[in-house]
Amino acid sequence: MKESDLKAYKSTIKSYDTEEFIDLCIYRPYGYHCALFFRNRGIHPNVVTIFSIFLGIAAGICFIQTELRWNIAGILLLLWANLYDSTDGQLARLTGQKTRWGRILDGFAGDVWFFFIYLAIAVRETFSPIPFAPEYQWGVIIWILCSFSGFWLHGSQCQLADYYRNIHLYFINEENGNEFHTSDAERKRNNETPWKGNFFWKIFLNAYVAYTANQERMTPVFQQFIAKVNAKYPDGIPATLREKFRKGSLPLMKYTNILTFNSRAIFLWFAMLIGQLWLYLFFEIVVLGALFIYMKSRHERLCKNLMAEIDNDYEKH
């Protein structure tokens, strides 16, 4: 890659702090070439996001089938959807077409993919025997587990991982962290936007207000910390505090990546190929659930310790 091309490629990466190894090796390089393809044809990043939504839906439909060829097709479609999920952000940064609509739509895309994936799991397993109790079928139990995993666990895990990444980016570089949004600001924007002529945008805004509010409810200590930081440093966060926060937050970025797409997708494909989809739900509830609790407690403890340091510094002065 030429030096000019390498520079352009690097400009499409938010931060190497928050990038996952698989993304840097596969999705980002190929996503960059896809971004160039779409840029040269005048295709907006939001259109790419919509492409990814339909690919994810198609993957879920393929996963309903029990034949191996359909499952492999579903895996390839989901890989393609995730490639475009990388491409849309890279295209937005490459062309400067970054919009709030795109930010909200991008988060919505993954939710749609997994809605159809959980639906596929529930449909396929309904009449399957329960492991270790083959005389019984999963029946309604699998629908309850899919609802619990999909609507509560999966949503909470991805929301918090997304929030922590945006917080990290905000502290190391406010420009790259411009997706760190507050529910108060989003609520104000929503209230100032009339329904007339903005029907679908208002629906997205209402959903995004709820999304940001839920992120804040899950992080009470961080909310105290950021309020104190804003009050103590109205002219900007000191470089020393930024570095301390980065040092404590950086080790947690690997957990945010595990809780989003790649790790759960790999385990989903494994469970699907061996014909035991219930294993994915077990992985999400037990393994990812424990990781979620651990990551949250570490981040809250980091914020608590930094708050104490801020108070001590002011007492000394």
Tab-separated table of C-alpha atoms in Angstrom:
chain	number	residue	atom	x	y	z
A	1	MET	CA	0.000	0.000	0.000
A	2	LYS	CA	1.359	3.450	-0.971
A	3	GLU	CA	2.112	5.937	1.802
A	4	SER	CA	-0.804	8.163	0.711
A	5	ASP	CA	-3.150	5.165	0.664
A	6	LEU	CA	-1.901	4.056	4.085
A	7	LYS	CA	-2.568	7.519	5.481
A	8	ALA	CA	-6.073	7.487	4.019
A	9	TYR	CA	-6.660	4.004	5.442
A	10	LYS	CA	-5.516	5.062	8.919
A	11	SER	CA	-7.881	8.026	8.786
A	12	THR	CA	-10.792	5.556	8.628
A	13	ILE	CA	-9.783	3.926	11.927
A	14	LYS	CA	-11.256	5.560	15.020
A	15	SER	CA	-8.543	4.481	17.424
A	16	TYR	CA	-6.194	1.526	17.660
A	17	ASP	CA	-6.998	1.464	21.389
A	18	THR	CA	-10.500	0.212	20.685
A	19	GLU	CA	-9.920	-1.970	17.637
A	20	GLU	CA	-10.015	-5.761	17.871
A	21	PHE	CA	-7.312	-7.960	16.340
A	22	ILE	CA	-9.748	-9.702	13.971
A	23	ASP	CA	-11.124	-6.354	12.812
A	24	LEU	CA	-7.660	-4.942	12.143
A	25	CYS	CA	-6.597	-8.071	10.258
A	26	ILE	CA	-9.758	-8.667	8.240
A	27	TYR	CA	-12.695	-6.296	8.460
A	28	ARG	CA	-10.876	-2.932	8.434
A	29	PRO	CA	-8.592	-3.628	5.428
A	30	TYR	CA	-11.395	-5.130	3.346
A	31	GLY	CA	-13.839	-2.548	4.682
A	32	TYR	CA	-11.519	0.194	3.440
A	33	HIS	CA	-11.519	-1.211	-0.088
A	34	CYS	CA	-15.306	-1.504	0.041
A	35	ALA	CA	-15.470	2.100	1.276
A	36	LEU	CA	-13.407	3.218	-1.732
A	37	PHE	CA	-15.742	1.275	-4.020
A	38	PHE	CA	-18.844	2.945	-2.558
A	39	ARG	CA	-17.218	6.385	-2.415
A	40	ASN	CA	-16.331	6.244	-6.111
A	41	ARG	CA	-19.982	5.491	-6.900
A	42	GLY	CA	-21.403	8.208	-4.677
A	43	ILE	CA	-23.124	5.782	-2.280
A	44	HIS	CA	-23.895	7.236	1.148
A	45	PRO	CA	-22.706	5.374	4.298
A	46	ASN	CA	-26.297	5.007	5.512
A	47	VAL	CA	-27.156	3.065	2.351
A	48	VAL	CA	-24.316	0.656	3.159
A	49	THR	CA	-25.751	0.250	6.673
A	50	ILE	CA	-29.150	-0.614	5.189
A	51	PHE	CA	-27.439	-3.168	2.927
A	52	SER	CA	-25.958	-4.752	6.065
A	53	ILE	CA	-29.386	-4.943	7.695
A	54	PHE	CA	-30.842	-6.931	4.796
A	55	LEU	CA	-27.795	-9.214	4.717
A	56	GLY	CA	-28.193	-9.887	8.454
A	57	ILE	CA	-31.896	-10.664	8.016
A	58	ALA	CA	-31.055	-13.069	5.190
A	59	ALA	CA	-28.478	-14.751	7.447
A	60	GLY	CA	-31.085	-15.278	10.156
A	61	ILE	CA	-33.493	-16.819	7.646
A	62	CYS	CA	-30.759	-19.205	6.494
A	63	PHE	CA	-30.072	-20.215	10.107
A	64	ILE	CA	-33.675	-21.388	10.487
A	65	GLN	CA	-32.871	-24.191	8.040
A	66	THR	CA	-31.232	-27.346	9.402
A	67	GLU	CA	-29.270	-28.245	6.261
A	68	LEU	CA	-25.523	-27.557	6.482
A	69	ARG	CA	-25.432	-25.728	3.149
A	70	TRP	CA	-27.999	-23.209	4.387
A	71	ASN	CA	-26.090	-22.697	7.626
A	72	ILE	CA	-22.847	-22.077	5.743
A	73	ALA	CA	-24.708	-19.598	3.519
A	74	GLY	CA	-25.983	-17.878	6.662
A	75	ILE	CA	-22.476	-17.649	8.106
A	76	LEU	CA	-21.175	-16.088	4.883
A	77	LEU	CA	-24.056	-13.615	4.794
A	78	LEU	CA	-23.442	-12.620	8.413
A	79	LEU	CA	-19.737	-12.119	7.655
A	80	TRP	CA	-20.740	-9.956	4.710
A	81	ALA	CA	-23.157	-7.973	6.904
A	82	ASN	CA	-20.426	-7.360	9.469
A	83	LEU	CA	-18.004	-6.318	6.731
A	84	TYR	CA	-20.495	-3.665	5.637
A	85	ASP	CA	-20.972	-2.684	9.286
A	86	SER	CA	-17.259	-1.875	9.284
A	87	THR	CA	-17.436	-0.283	5.841
A	88	ASP	CA	-20.171	2.237	6.653
A	89	GLY	CA	-18.145	3.858	9.448
A	90	GLN	CA	-14.961	3.868	7.381
A	91	LEU	CA	-16.833	5.366	4.443
A	92	ALA	CA	-18.307	8.055	6.708
A	93	ARG	CA	-14.856	9.016	8.008
A	94	LEU	CA	-13.337	8.831	4.525
A	95	THR	CA	-15.940	11.172	3.007
A	96	GLY	CA	-16.803	13.290	6.043
A	97	GLN	CA	-20.426	12.092	5.846
A	98	LYS	CA	-20.741	11.387	9.556
A	99	THR	CA	-24.305	11.957	10.764
A	100	ARG	CA	-26.276	11.293	13.926
A	101	TRP	CA	-28.771	9.349	11.839
A	102	GLY	CA	-25.926	7.121	10.693
A	103	ARG	CA	-24.725	6.612	14.262
A	104	ILE	CA	-28.188	5.516	15.412
A	105	LEU	CA	-28.848	3.416	12.312
A	106	ASP	CA	-25.508	1.651	12.721
A	107	GLY	CA	-26.394	0.500	16.238
A	108	PHE	CA	-29.875	-0.515	15.102
A	109	ALA	CA	-28.444	-2.747	12.351
A	110	GLY	CA	-26.814	-5.236	14.727
A	111	ASP	CA	-30.012	-5.456	16.790
A	112	VAL	CA	-31.967	-6.434	13.680
A	113	TRP	CA	-29.428	-9.135	12.736
A	114	PHE	CA	-29.589	-10.759	16.130
A	115	PHE	CA	-33.378	-10.484	16.411
A	116	PHE	CA	-33.600	-12.825	13.426
A	117	ILE	CA	-30.795	-15.015	14.783
A	118	TYR	CA	-32.613	-15.517	18.103
A	119	LEU	CA	-35.807	-16.181	16.172
A	120	ALA	CA	-33.950	-18.822	14.161
A	121	ILE	CA	-32.628	-20.466	17.339
A	122	ALA	CA	-36.096	-20.556	18.912
A	123	VAL	CA	-37.757	-21.985	15.790
A	124	ARG	CA	-35.095	-24.652	15.270
A	125	GLU	CA	-34.904	-25.810	18.867
A	126	THR	CA	-38.624	-25.792	19.763
A	127	PHE	CA	-39.140	-29.475	18.942
A	128	SER	CA	-35.590	-30.605	19.697
A	129	PRO	CA	-34.896	-32.797	22.733
A	130	ILE	CA	-33.398	-31.139	25.789
A	131	PRO	CA	-29.814	-32.377	26.407
A	132	PHE	CA	-29.557	-34.805	29.332
A	133	ALA	CA	-33.362	-35.138	29.271
A	134	PRO	CA	-34.106	-36.390	25.746
A	135	GLU	CA	-37.645	-37.428	26.668
A	136	TYR	CA	-38.545	-33.722	26.806
A	137	GLN	CA	-38.559	-31.090	24.077
A	138	TRP	CA	-37.439	-27.485	24.525
A	139	GLY	CA	-40.882	-26.130	23.634
A	140	VAL	CA	-41.701	-22.742	25.155
A	141	ILE	CA	-38.542	-22.848	27.304
A	142	ILE	CA	-36.315	-22.043	24.341
A	143	TRP	CA	-38.480	-19.025	23.468
A	144	ILE	CA	-38.137	-17.736	27.029
A	145	LEU	CA	-34.364	-18.243	26.963
A	146	CYS	CA	-34.051	-16.505	23.580
A	147	SER	CA	-36.160	-13.583	24.789
A	148	PHE	CA	-34.104	-13.280	27.972
A	149	SER	CA	-30.800	-13.533	26.117
A	150	GLY	CA	-31.775	-11.338	23.184
A	151	PHE	CA	-33.853	-8.561	24.693
A	152	TRP	CA	-32.070	-8.218	28.025
A	153	LEU	CA	-28.608	-9.794	28.158
A	154	HIS	CA	-27.461	-9.215	24.594
A	155	GLY	CA	-28.829	-5.678	24.541
A	156	SER	CA	-27.245	-4.731	27.868
A	157	GLN	CA	-23.894	-6.288	26.983
A	158	CYS	CA	-23.614	-4.502	23.636
A	159	GLN	CA	-24.914	-1.192	24.970
A	160	LEU	CA	-22.392	-1.110	27.791
A	161	ALA	CA	-19.518	-2.212	25.552
A	162	ASP	CA	-20.410	0.516	23.056
A	163	TYR	CA	-20.647	3.084	25.867
A	164	TYR	CA	-17.271	2.198	27.345
A	165	ARG	CA	-15.595	2.446	23.951
A	166	ASN	CA	-17.095	5.879	23.334
A	167	ILE	CA	-16.093	7.024	26.828
A	168	HIS	CA	-12.544	5.809	26.192
A	169	LEU	CA	-12.381	7.658	22.877
A	170	TYR	CA	-13.772	10.804	24.498
A	171	PHE	CA	-11.079	10.836	27.164
A	172	ILE	CA	-8.163	10.180	24.834
A	173	ASN	CA	-9.402	12.459	22.054
A	174	GLU	CA	-12.627	14.467	22.203
A	175	GLU	CA	-12.861	14.688	18.417
A	176	ASN	CA	-12.723	10.892	18.035
A	177	GLY	CA	-15.029	10.601	21.039
A	178	ASN	CA	-17.787	12.680	19.497
A	179	GLU	CA	-20.150	9.709	19.746
A	180	PHE	CA	-20.156	10.000	23.538
A	181	HIS	CA	-23.711	11.286	23.910
A	182	THR	CA	-25.798	12.068	26.984
A	183	SER	CA	-29.495	11.320	27.393
A	184	ASP	CA	-30.183	14.946	28.433
A	185	ALA	CA	-28.710	16.288	25.186
A	186	GLU	CA	-30.529	13.662	23.112
A	187	ARG	CA	-33.806	14.339	24.948
A	188	LYS	CA	-33.450	18.060	24.263
A	189	ARG	CA	-32.771	17.379	20.589
A	190	ASN	CA	-35.798	15.098	20.459
A	191	ASN	CA	-38.070	17.684	22.119
A	192	GLU	CA	-36.907	20.376	19.698
A	193	THR	CA	-37.654	18.195	16.659
A	194	PRO	CA	-41.293	18.354	15.462
A	195	TRP	CA	-43.123	15.227	14.394
A	196	LYS	CA	-44.336	16.904	11.214
A	197	GLY	CA	-41.958	16.021	8.404
A	198	ASN	CA	-39.705	14.019	10.756
A	199	PHE	CA	-41.781	10.944	11.576
A	200	PHE	CA	-39.099	8.256	11.147
A	201	TRP	CA	-36.359	10.492	12.537
A	202	LYS	CA	-38.476	11.076	15.672
A	203	ILE	CA	-38.933	7.325	16.120
A	204	PHE	CA	-35.156	6.869	15.961
A	205	LEU	CA	-34.570	9.812	18.318
A	206	ASN	CA	-36.994	8.406	20.894
A	207	ALA	CA	-35.253	5.038	20.692
A	208	TYR	CA	-31.860	6.688	21.021
A	209	VAL	CA	-32.929	8.665	24.096
A	210	ALA	CA	-33.933	5.376	25.731
A	211	TYR	CA	-30.655	3.792	24.578
A	212	THR	CA	-28.439	6.509	26.109
A	213	ALA	CA	-30.561	6.667	29.277
A	214	ASN	CA	-30.109	2.923	29.787
A	215	GLN	CA	-26.340	3.248	29.343
A	216	GLU	CA	-26.322	5.891	32.070
A	217	ARG	CA	-28.457	3.787	34.417
A	218	MET	CA	-25.929	0.949	34.137
A	219	THR	CA	-23.004	3.235	35.087
A	220	PRO	CA	-23.941	5.203	38.243
A	221	VAL	CA	-20.368	5.781	39.468
A	222	PHE	CA	-19.198	6.939	36.050
A	223	GLN	CA	-22.096	9.431	35.967
A	224	GLN	CA	-20.876	10.888	39.266
A	225	PHE	CA	-17.315	10.926	37.935
A	226	ILE	CA	-18.075	12.709	34.648
A	227	ALA	CA	-20.269	15.238	36.472
A	228	LYS	CA	-17.377	15.991	38.838
A	229	VAL	CA	-14.899	16.229	35.968
A	230	ASN	CA	-17.131	18.687	34.087
A	231	ALA	CA	-17.629	20.777	37.231
A	232	LYS	CA	-13.942	20.812	38.271
A	233	TYR	CA	-12.495	21.328	34.805
A	234	PRO	CA	-14.870	23.578	32.803
A	235	ASP	CA	-12.038	24.550	30.432
A	236	GLY	CA	-11.214	20.971	29.479
A	237	ILE	CA	-9.996	17.710	30.967
A	238	PRO	CA	-6.312	17.949	32.079
A	239	ALA	CA	-3.858	15.811	30.124
A	240	THR	CA	-2.766	13.987	33.297
A	241	LEU	CA	-6.341	12.896	34.038
A	242	ARG	CA	-6.838	11.818	30.435
A	243	GLU	CA	-3.742	9.646	30.632
A	244	LYS	CA	-4.753	8.120	33.980
A	245	PHE	CA	-8.186	7.298	32.626
A	246	ARG	CA	-6.718	5.800	29.442
A	247	LYS	CA	-4.324	3.645	31.455
A	248	GLY	CA	-7.173	2.214	33.533
A	249	SER	CA	-9.670	1.944	30.678
A	250	LEU	CA	-7.411	0.443	28.001
A	251	PRO	CA	-7.274	-3.105	29.512
A	252	LEU	CA	-11.080	-3.169	29.451
A	253	MET	CA	-11.304	-2.548	25.712
A	254	LYS	CA	-10.614	-6.226	24.982
A	255	TYR	CA	-13.715	-7.111	26.999
A	256	THR	CA	-15.852	-4.611	25.090
A	257	ASN	CA	-14.778	-6.338	21.875
A	258	ILE	CA	-15.587	-9.810	23.213
A	259	LEU	CA	-19.062	-8.605	24.193
A	260	THR	CA	-19.934	-7.213	20.766
A	261	PHE	CA	-19.690	-9.252	17.561
A	262	ASN	CA	-16.683	-11.405	16.738
A	263	SER	CA	-16.473	-13.691	19.775
A	264	ARG	CA	-20.202	-14.299	20.001
A	265	ALA	CA	-20.426	-14.862	16.236
A	266	ILE	CA	-17.643	-17.464	16.316
A	267	PHE	CA	-19.358	-19.352	19.136
A	268	LEU	CA	-22.718	-19.059	17.370
A	269	TRP	CA	-21.237	-20.629	14.237
A	270	PHE	CA	-19.650	-23.399	16.280
A	271	ALA	CA	-22.970	-24.191	18.005
A	272	MET	CA	-24.785	-24.114	14.686
A	273	LEU	CA	-22.369	-26.372	12.842
A	274	ILE	CA	-22.555	-29.053	15.559
A	275	GLY	CA	-26.348	-28.695	15.669
A	276	GLN	CA	-26.560	-27.591	19.326
A	277	LEU	CA	-27.812	-24.003	19.191
A	278	TRP	CA	-28.767	-23.991	22.880
A	279	LEU	CA	-25.012	-23.869	23.591
A	280	TYR	CA	-24.904	-20.323	22.232
A	281	LEU	CA	-27.529	-19.233	24.765
A	282	PHE	CA	-25.537	-20.937	27.525
A	283	PHE	CA	-22.398	-19.104	26.370
A	284	GLU	CA	-24.195	-15.770	26.324
A	285	ILE	CA	-25.937	-16.176	29.673
A	286	VAL	CA	-23.089	-17.729	31.673
A	287	VAL	CA	-19.780	-16.732	30.051
A	288	LEU	CA	-20.625	-13.351	28.554
A	289	GLY	CA	-22.874	-12.550	31.511
A	290	ALA	CA	-19.977	-13.069	33.943
A	291	LEU	CA	-17.648	-11.020	31.725
A	292	PHE	CA	-20.225	-8.225	31.584
A	293	ILE	CA	-20.399	-8.045	35.393
A	294	TYR	CA	-16.604	-8.128	35.715
A	295	MET	CA	-16.052	-5.391	33.108
A	296	LYS	CA	-18.709	-3.172	34.686
A	297	SER	CA	-17.283	-3.535	38.201
A	298	ARG	CA	-13.745	-2.746	36.980
A	299	HIS	CA	-14.845	0.358	35.130
A	300	GLU	CA	-16.926	1.651	38.046
A	301	ARG	CA	-14.001	1.039	40.426
A	302	LEU	CA	-11.691	2.979	38.082
A	303	CYS	CA	-14.081	5.942	38.145
A	304	LYS	CA	-14.393	5.766	41.940
A	305	ASN	CA	-10.602	5.798	42.380
A	306	LEU	CA	-10.160	8.720	39.991
A	307	MET	CA	-12.860	10.682	41.796
A	308	ALA	CA	-10.974	10.185	45.045
A	309	GLU	CA	-7.773	11.440	43.384
A	310	ILE	CA	-9.548	14.551	42.106
A	311	ASP	CA	-10.875	15.289	45.599
A	312	ASN	CA	-7.429	14.781	47.141
A	313	ASP	CA	-5.799	17.103	44.608
A	314	TYR	CA	-8.260	19.857	45.391
A	315	GLU	CA	-7.845	19.422	49.143
A	316	LYS	CA	-4.068	19.842	48.747
A	317	HIS	CA	-4.548	23.065	46.871
